[in-house]
PDB file of C-alpha atoms and ligand atoms in Angstrom:
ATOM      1  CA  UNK S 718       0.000   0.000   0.000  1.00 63.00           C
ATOM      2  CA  UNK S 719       0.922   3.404  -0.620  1.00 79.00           C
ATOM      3  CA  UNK S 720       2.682   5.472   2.118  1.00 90.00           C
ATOM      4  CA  UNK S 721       2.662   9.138   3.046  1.00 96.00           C
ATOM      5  CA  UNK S 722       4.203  10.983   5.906  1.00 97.00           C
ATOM      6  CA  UNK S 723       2.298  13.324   7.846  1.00 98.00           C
ATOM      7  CA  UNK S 724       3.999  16.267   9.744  1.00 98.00           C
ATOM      8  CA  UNK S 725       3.197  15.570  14.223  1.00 97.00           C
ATOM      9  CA  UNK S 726       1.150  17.491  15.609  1.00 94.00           C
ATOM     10  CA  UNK S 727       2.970  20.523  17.545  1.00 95.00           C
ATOM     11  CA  UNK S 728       3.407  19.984  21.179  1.00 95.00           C
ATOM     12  CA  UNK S 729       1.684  22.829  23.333  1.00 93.00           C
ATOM     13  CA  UNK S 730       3.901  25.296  24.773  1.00 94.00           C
ATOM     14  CA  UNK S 731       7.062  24.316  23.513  1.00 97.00           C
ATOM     15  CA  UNK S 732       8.052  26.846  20.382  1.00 97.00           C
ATOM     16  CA  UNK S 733      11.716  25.590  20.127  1.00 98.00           C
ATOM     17  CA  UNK S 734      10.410  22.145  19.506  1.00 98.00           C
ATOM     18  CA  UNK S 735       7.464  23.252  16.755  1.00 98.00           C
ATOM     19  CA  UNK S 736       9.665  25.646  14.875  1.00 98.00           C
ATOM     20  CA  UNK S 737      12.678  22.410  14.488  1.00 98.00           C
ATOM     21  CA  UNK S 738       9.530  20.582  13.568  1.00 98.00           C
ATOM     22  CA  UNK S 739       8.569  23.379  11.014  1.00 98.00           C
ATOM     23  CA  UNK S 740      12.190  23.767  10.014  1.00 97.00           C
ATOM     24  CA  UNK S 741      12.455  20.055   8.780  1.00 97.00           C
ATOM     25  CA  UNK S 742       8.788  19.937   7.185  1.00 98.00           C
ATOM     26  CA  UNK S 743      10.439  23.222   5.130  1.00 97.00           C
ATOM     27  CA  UNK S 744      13.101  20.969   3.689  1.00 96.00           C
ATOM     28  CA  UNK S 745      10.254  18.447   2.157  1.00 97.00           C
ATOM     29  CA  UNK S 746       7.945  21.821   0.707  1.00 96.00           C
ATOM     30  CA  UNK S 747       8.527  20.304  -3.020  1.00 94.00           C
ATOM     31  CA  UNK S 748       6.552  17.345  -1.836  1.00 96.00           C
ATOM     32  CA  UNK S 749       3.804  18.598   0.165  1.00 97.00           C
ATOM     33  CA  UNK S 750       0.322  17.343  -0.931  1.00 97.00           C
ATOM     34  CA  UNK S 751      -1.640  19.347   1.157  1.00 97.00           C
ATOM     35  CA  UNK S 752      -3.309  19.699   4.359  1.00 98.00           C
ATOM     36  CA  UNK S 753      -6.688  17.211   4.675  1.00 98.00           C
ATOM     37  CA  UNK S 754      -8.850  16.633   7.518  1.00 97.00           C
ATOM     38  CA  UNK S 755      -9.679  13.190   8.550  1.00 96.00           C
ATOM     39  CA  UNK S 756     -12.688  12.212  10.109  1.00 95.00           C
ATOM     40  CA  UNK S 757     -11.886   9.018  11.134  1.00 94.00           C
ATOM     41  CA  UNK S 758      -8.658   9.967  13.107  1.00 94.00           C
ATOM     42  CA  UNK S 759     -10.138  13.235  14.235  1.00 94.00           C
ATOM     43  CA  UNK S 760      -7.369  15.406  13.406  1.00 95.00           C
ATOM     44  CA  UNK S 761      -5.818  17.247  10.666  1.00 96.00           C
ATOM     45  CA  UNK S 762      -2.863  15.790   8.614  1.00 97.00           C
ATOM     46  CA  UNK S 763      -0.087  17.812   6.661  1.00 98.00           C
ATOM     47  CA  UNK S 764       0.473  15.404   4.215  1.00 98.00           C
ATOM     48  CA  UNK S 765       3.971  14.596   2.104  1.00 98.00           C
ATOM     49  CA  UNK S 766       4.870  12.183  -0.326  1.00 96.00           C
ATOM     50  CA  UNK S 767       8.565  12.554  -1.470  1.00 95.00           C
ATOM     51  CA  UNK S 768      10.256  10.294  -3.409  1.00 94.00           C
ATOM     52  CA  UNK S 769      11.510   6.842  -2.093  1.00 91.00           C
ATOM     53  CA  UNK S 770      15.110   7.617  -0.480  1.00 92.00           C
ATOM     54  CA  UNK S 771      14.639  10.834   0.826  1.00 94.00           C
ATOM     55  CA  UNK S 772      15.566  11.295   4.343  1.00 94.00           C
ATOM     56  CA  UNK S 773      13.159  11.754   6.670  1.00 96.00           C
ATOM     57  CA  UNK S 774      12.816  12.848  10.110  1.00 97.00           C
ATOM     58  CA  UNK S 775      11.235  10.300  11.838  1.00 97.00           C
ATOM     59  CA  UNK S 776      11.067  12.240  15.255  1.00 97.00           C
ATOM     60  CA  UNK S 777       8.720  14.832  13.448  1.00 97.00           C
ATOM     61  CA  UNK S 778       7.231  12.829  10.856  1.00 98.00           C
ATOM     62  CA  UNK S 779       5.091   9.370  10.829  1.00 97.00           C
ATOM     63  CA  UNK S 780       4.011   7.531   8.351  1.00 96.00           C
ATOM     64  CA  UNK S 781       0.239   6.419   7.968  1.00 96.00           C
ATOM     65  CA  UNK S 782      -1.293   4.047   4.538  1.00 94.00           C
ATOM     66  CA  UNK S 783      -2.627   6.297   1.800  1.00 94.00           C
ATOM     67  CA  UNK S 784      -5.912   4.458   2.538  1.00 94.00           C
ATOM     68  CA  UNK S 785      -5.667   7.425   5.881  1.00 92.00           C
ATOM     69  CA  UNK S 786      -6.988   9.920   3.241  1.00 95.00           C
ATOM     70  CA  UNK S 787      -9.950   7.948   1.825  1.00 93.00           C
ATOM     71  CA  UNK S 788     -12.677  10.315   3.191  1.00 95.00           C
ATOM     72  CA  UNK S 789     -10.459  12.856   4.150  1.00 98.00           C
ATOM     73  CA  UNK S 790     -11.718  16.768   3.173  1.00 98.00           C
ATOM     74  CA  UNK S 791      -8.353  18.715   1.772  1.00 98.00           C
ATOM     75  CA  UNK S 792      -8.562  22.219   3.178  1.00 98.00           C
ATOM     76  CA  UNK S 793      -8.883  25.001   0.279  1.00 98.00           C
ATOM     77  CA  UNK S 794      -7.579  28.474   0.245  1.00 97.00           C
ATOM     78  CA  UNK S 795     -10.403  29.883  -1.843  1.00 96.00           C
ATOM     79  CA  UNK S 796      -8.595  33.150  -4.260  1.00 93.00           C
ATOM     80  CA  UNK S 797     -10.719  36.435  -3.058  1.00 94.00           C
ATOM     81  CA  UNK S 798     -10.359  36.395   0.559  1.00 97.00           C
ATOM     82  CA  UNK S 799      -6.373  36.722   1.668  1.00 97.00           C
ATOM     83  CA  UNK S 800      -7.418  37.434   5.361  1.00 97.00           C
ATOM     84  CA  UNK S 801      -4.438  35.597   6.363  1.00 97.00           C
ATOM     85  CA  UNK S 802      -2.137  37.592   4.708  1.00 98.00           C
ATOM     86  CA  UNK S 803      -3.411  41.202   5.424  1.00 97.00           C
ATOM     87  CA  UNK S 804      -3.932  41.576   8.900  1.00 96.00           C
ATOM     88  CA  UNK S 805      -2.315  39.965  11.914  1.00 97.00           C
ATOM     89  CA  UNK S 806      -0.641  37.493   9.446  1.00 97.00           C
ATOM     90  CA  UNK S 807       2.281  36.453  11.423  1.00 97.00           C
ATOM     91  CA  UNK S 808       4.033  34.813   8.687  1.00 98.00           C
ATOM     92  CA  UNK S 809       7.368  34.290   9.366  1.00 98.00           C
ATOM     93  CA  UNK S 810      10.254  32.298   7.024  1.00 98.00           C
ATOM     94  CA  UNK S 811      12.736  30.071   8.468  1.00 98.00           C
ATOM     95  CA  UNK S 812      16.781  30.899   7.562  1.00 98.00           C
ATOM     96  CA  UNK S 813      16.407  27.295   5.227  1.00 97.00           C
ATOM     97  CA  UNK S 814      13.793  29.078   3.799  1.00 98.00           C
ATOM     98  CA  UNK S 815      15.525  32.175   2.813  1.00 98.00           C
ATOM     99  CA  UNK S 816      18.720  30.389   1.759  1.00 97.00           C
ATOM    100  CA  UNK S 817      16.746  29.017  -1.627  1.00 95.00           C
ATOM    101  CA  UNK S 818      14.885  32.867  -2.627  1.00 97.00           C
ATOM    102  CA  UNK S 819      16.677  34.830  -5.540  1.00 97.00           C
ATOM    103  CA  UNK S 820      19.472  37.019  -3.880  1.00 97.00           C
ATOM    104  CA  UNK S 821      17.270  40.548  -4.684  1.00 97.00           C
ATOM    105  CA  UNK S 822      14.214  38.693  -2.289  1.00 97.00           C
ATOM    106  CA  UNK S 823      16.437  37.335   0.158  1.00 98.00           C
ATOM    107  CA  UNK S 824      17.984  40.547   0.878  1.00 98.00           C
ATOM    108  CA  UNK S 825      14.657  42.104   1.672  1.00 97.00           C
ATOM    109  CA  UNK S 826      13.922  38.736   3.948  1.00 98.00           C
ATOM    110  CA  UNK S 827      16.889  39.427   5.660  1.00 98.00           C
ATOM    111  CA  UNK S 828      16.157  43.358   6.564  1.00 98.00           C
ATOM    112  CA  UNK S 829      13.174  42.318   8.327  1.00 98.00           C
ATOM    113  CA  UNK S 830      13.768  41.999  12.062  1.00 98.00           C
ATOM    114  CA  UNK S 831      14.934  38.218  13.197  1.00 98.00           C
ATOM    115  CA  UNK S 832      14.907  36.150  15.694  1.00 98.00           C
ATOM    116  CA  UNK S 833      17.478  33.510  16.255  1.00 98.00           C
ATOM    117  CA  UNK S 834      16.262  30.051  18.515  1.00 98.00           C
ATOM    118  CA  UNK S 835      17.591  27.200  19.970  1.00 98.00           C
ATOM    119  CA  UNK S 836      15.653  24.381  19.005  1.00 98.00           C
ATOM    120  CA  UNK S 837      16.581  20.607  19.567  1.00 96.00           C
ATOM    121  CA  UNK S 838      18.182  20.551  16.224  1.00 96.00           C
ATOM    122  CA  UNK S 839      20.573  23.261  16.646  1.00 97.00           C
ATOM    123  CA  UNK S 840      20.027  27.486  16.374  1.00 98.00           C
ATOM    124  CA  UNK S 841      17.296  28.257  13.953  1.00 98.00           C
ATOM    125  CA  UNK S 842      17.165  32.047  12.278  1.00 98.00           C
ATOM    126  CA  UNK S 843      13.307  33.380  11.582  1.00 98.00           C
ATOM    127  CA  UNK S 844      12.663  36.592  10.250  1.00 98.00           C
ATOM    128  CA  UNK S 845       9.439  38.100  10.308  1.00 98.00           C
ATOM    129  CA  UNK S 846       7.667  39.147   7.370  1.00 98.00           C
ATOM    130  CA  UNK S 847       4.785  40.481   8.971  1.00 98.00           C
ATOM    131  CA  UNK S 848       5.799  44.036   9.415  1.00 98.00           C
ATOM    132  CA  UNK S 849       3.734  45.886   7.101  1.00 97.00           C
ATOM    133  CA  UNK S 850       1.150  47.873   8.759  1.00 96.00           C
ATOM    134  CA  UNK S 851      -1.313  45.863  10.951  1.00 96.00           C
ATOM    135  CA  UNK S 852       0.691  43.574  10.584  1.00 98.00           C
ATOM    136  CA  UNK S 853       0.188  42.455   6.926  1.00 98.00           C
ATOM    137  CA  UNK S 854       2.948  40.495   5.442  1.00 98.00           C
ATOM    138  CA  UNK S 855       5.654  42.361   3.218  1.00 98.00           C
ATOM    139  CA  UNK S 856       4.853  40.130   0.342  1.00 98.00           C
ATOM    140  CA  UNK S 857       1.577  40.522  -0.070  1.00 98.00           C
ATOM    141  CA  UNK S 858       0.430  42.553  -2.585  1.00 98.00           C
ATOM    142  CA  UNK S 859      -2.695  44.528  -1.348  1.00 97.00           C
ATOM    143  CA  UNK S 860      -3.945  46.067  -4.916  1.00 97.00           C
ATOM    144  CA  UNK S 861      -4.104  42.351  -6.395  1.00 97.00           C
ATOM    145  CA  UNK S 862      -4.916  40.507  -3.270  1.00 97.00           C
ATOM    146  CA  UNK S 863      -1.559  38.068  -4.137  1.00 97.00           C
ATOM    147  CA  UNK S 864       1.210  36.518  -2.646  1.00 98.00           C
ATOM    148  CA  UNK S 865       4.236  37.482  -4.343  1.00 97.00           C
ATOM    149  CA  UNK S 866       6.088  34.752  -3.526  1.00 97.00           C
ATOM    150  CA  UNK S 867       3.623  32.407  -5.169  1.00 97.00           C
ATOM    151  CA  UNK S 868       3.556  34.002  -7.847  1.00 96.00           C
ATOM    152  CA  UNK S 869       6.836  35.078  -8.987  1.00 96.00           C
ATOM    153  CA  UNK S 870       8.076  31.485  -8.069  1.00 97.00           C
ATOM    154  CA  UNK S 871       5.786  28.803  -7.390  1.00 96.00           C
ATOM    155  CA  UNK S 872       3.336  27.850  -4.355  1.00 94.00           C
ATOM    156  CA  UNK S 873       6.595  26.056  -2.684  1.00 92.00           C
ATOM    157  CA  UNK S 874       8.151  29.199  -2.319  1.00 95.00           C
ATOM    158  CA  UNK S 875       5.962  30.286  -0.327  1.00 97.00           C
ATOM    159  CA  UNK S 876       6.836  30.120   3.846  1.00 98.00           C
ATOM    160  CA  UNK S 877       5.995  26.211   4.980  1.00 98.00           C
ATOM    161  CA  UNK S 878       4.019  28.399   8.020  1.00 98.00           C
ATOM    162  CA  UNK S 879       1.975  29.526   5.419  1.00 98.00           C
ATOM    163  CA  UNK S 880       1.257  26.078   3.342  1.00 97.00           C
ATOM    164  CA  UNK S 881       0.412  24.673   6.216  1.00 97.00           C
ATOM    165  CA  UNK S 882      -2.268  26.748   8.140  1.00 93.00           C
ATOM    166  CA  UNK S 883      -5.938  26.816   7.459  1.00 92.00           C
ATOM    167  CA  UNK S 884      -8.726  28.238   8.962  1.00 94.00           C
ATOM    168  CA  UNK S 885     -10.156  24.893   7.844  1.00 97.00           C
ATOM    169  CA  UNK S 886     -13.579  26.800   6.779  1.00 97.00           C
ATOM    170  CA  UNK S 887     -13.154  25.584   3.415  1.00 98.00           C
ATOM    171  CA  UNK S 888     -12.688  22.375   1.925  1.00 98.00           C
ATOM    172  CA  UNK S 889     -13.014  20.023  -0.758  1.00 98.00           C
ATOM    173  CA  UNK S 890     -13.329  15.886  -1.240  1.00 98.00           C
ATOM    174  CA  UNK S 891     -13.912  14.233  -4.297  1.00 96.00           C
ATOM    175  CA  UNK S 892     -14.168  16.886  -6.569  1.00 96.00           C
ATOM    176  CA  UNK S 893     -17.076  18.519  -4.316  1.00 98.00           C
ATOM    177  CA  UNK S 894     -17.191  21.976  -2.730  1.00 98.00           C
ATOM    178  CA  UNK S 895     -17.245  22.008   0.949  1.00 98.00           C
ATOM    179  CA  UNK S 896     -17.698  24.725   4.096  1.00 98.00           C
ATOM    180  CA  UNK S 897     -17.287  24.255   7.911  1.00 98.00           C
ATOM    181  CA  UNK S 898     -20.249  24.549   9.865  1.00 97.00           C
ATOM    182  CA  UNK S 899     -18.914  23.820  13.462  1.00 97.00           C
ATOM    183  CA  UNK S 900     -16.755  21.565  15.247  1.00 96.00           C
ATOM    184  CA  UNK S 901     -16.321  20.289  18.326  1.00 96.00           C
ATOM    185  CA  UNK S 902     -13.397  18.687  20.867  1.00 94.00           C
ATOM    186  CA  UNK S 903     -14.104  15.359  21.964  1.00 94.00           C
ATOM    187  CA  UNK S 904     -13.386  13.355  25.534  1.00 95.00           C
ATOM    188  CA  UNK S 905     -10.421  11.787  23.773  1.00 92.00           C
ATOM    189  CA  UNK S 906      -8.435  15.093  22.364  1.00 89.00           C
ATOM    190  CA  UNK S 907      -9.832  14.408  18.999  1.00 93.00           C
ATOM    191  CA  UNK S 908     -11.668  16.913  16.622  1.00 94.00           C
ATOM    192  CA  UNK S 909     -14.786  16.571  15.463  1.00 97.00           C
ATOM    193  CA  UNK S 910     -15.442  19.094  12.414  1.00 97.00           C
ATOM    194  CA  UNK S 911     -18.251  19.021  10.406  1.00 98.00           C
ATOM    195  CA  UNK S 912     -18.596  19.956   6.715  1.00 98.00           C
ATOM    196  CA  UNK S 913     -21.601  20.800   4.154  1.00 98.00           C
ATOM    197  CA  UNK S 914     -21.302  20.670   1.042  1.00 98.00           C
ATOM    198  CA  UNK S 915     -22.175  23.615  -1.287  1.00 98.00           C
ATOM    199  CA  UNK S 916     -22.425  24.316  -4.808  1.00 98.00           C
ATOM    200  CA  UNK S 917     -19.857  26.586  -6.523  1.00 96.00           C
ATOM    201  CA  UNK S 918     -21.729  30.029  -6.347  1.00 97.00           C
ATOM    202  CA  UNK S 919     -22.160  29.563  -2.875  1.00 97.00           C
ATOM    203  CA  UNK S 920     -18.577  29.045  -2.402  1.00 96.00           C
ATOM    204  CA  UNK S 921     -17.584  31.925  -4.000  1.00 96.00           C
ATOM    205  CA  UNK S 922     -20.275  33.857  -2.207  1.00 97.00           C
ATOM    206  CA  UNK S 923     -18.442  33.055   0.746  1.00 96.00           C
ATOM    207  CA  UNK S 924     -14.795  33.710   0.272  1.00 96.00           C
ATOM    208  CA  UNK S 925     -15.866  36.838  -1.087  1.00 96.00           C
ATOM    209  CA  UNK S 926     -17.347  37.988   2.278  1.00 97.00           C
ATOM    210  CA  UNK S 927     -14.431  36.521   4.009  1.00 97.00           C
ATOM    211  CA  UNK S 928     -12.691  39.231   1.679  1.00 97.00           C
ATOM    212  CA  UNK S 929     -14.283  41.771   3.064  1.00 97.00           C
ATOM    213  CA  UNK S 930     -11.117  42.402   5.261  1.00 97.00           C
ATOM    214  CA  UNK S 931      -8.833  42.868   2.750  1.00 98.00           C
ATOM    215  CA  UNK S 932     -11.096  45.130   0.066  1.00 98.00           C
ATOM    216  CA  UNK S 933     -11.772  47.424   3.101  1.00 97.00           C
ATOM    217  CA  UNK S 934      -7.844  47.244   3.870  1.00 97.00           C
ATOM    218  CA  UNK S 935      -7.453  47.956   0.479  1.00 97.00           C
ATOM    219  CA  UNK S 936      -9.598  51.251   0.554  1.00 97.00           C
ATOM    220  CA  UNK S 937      -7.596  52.295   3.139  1.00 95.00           C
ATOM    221  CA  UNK S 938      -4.367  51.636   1.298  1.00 95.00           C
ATOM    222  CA  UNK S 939      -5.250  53.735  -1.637  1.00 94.00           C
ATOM    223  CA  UNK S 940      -6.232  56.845   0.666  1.00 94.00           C
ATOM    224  CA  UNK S 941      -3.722  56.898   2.268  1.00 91.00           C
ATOM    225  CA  UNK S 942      -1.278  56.298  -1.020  1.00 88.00           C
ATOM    226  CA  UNK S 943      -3.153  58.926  -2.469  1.00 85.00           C
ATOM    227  CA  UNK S 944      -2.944  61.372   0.809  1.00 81.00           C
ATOM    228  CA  UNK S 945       1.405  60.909   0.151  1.00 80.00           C
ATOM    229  CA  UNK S 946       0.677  61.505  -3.576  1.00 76.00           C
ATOM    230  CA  UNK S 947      -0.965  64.867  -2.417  1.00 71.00           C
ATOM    231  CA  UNK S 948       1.351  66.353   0.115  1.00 70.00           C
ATOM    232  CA  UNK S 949       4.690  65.153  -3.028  1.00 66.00           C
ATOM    233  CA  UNK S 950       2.446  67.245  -5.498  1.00 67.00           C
ATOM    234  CA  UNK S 951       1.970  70.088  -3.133  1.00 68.00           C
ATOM    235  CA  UNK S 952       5.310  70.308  -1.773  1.00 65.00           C
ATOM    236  CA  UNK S 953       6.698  70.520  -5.560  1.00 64.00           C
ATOM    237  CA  UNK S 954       4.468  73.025  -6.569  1.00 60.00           C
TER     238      UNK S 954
HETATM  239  S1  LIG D1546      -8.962  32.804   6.189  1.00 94.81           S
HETATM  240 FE1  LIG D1546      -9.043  30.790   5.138  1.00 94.81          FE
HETATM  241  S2  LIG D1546      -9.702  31.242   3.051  1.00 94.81           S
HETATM  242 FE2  LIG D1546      -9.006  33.171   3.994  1.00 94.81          FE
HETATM  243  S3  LIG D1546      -6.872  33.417   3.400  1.00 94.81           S
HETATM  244 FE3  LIG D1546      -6.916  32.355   5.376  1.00 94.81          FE
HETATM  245  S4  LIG D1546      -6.914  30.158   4.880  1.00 94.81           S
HETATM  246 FE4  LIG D1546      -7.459  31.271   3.034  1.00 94.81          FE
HETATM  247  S1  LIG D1547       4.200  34.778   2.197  1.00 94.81           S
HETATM  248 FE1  LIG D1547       2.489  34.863   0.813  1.00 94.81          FE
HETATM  249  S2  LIG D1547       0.965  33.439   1.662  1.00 94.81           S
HETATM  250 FE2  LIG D1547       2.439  33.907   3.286  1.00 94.81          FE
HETATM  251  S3  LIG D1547       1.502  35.598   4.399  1.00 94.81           S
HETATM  252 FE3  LIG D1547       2.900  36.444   2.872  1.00 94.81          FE
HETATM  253  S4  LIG D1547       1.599  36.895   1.098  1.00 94.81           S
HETATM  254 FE4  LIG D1547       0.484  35.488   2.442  1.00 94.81          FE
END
């Protein structure tokens, strides 16, 4: 049977340990499949498949059958709503990260303010990229709602914090449309979400009022933009 490996869930309270964890998930990006949540084991799973004969952590990975994902939803990022990214995004990009940008994006990467941690694998180097104001992240373009990692080079590119969180309100499974309507925390630890499927409008619909937070950040960008514009014209005239 097929195998995948699927990223441990983070241990509460213990940052040094989740960001070595997030550190060695970063050097598998090229393989990840995506994040899915699975009913039947109650939890989500940050799914990679990379080829046979790469190394693998075992201490932050494990490896579950394929067969794990039968009736598993795949959390969806619908395009339109990029709340994550404009507003208290707190993406961050590990120094492993950085190392594989083009030299003109790592430089900028490398102005933003860092933070260097000792983790169980040795010192790891973050720097924030969520220094823009209210916190929005400094690649995210505001006028076209896009990341410009993703787009310049590919969804891999993009921070491993950010391919792997989800507010888990959208999802998909077999080729259908689906949207959280509540979950719940069970006796055992486990997480019971529950899905309902929708039809393609009504997905839309709903990212696009999700995206209310970034058109009305938007608004605000262009005032003020157009506020600088106004003193630079008077001041030359
Ligand atoms: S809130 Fe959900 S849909 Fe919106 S950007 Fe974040 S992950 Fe994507
Ligand atoms: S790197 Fe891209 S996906 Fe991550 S927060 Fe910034 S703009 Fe959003």
């Amino acid at each position: 049977m097929a195998k995948i490996w699927v990223l441990k869930e983070p241990r509460k309270r213990d940052r040094a340990w989740n960001i070595y964890a997030l550190r060695e998930a970063a050097r598998l990006k090229r393989w990840f499949k995506g994040v899915y949540y699975s009913p039947r084991l109650g939890r989500l799973l940050a799914v990679f498949k990379p080829t046979p004969g790469t190394h693998i952590n075992q201490l932050v990975f494990e490896e579950l059958g394929e067969s794990a994902l039968r009736d598993a939803y795949r959390m969806e990022c619908p395009s339109g709503c990029n709340r994550c990214c404009v507003i208290h995004s707190g993406a961050f990009m590990l120094d492993v990260e950085v190392r594989m940008l083009p030299q003109e994006l790592r430089e900028i990467v490398e102005r933003q303010p860092r933070e260097r941690i000792r983790t169980p694998g040795g010192k790891v180097t973050i720097y924030r990229l969520d220094t823009e104001p209210m916190g929005r992240c400094i690649f995210f373009d505001v006028e076209r709602g896009r990341c410009l990692l993703e787009e310049k080079l590919g969804k891999s590119s993009k921070p491993i914090v950010c391919l792997l969180t989800y507010c888990t309100v959208f999802a998909s499974r077999g080729g259908k449309r689906y949207v959280k309507t509540g979950y719940r925390v069970l006796p055992d630890g486990r997480v019971e979400m529950n899905y309902r499927e929708v039809s393609e409008k009504e997905w839309r619909a709903m990212a696009q009022r999700m995206g209310s937070v970034w058109r009305r950040y938007r608004r605000i960008h262009r005032a003020l933009a157009s506020d600088v514009e106004g003193v630079g014209d008077r001041k030359e005239s």
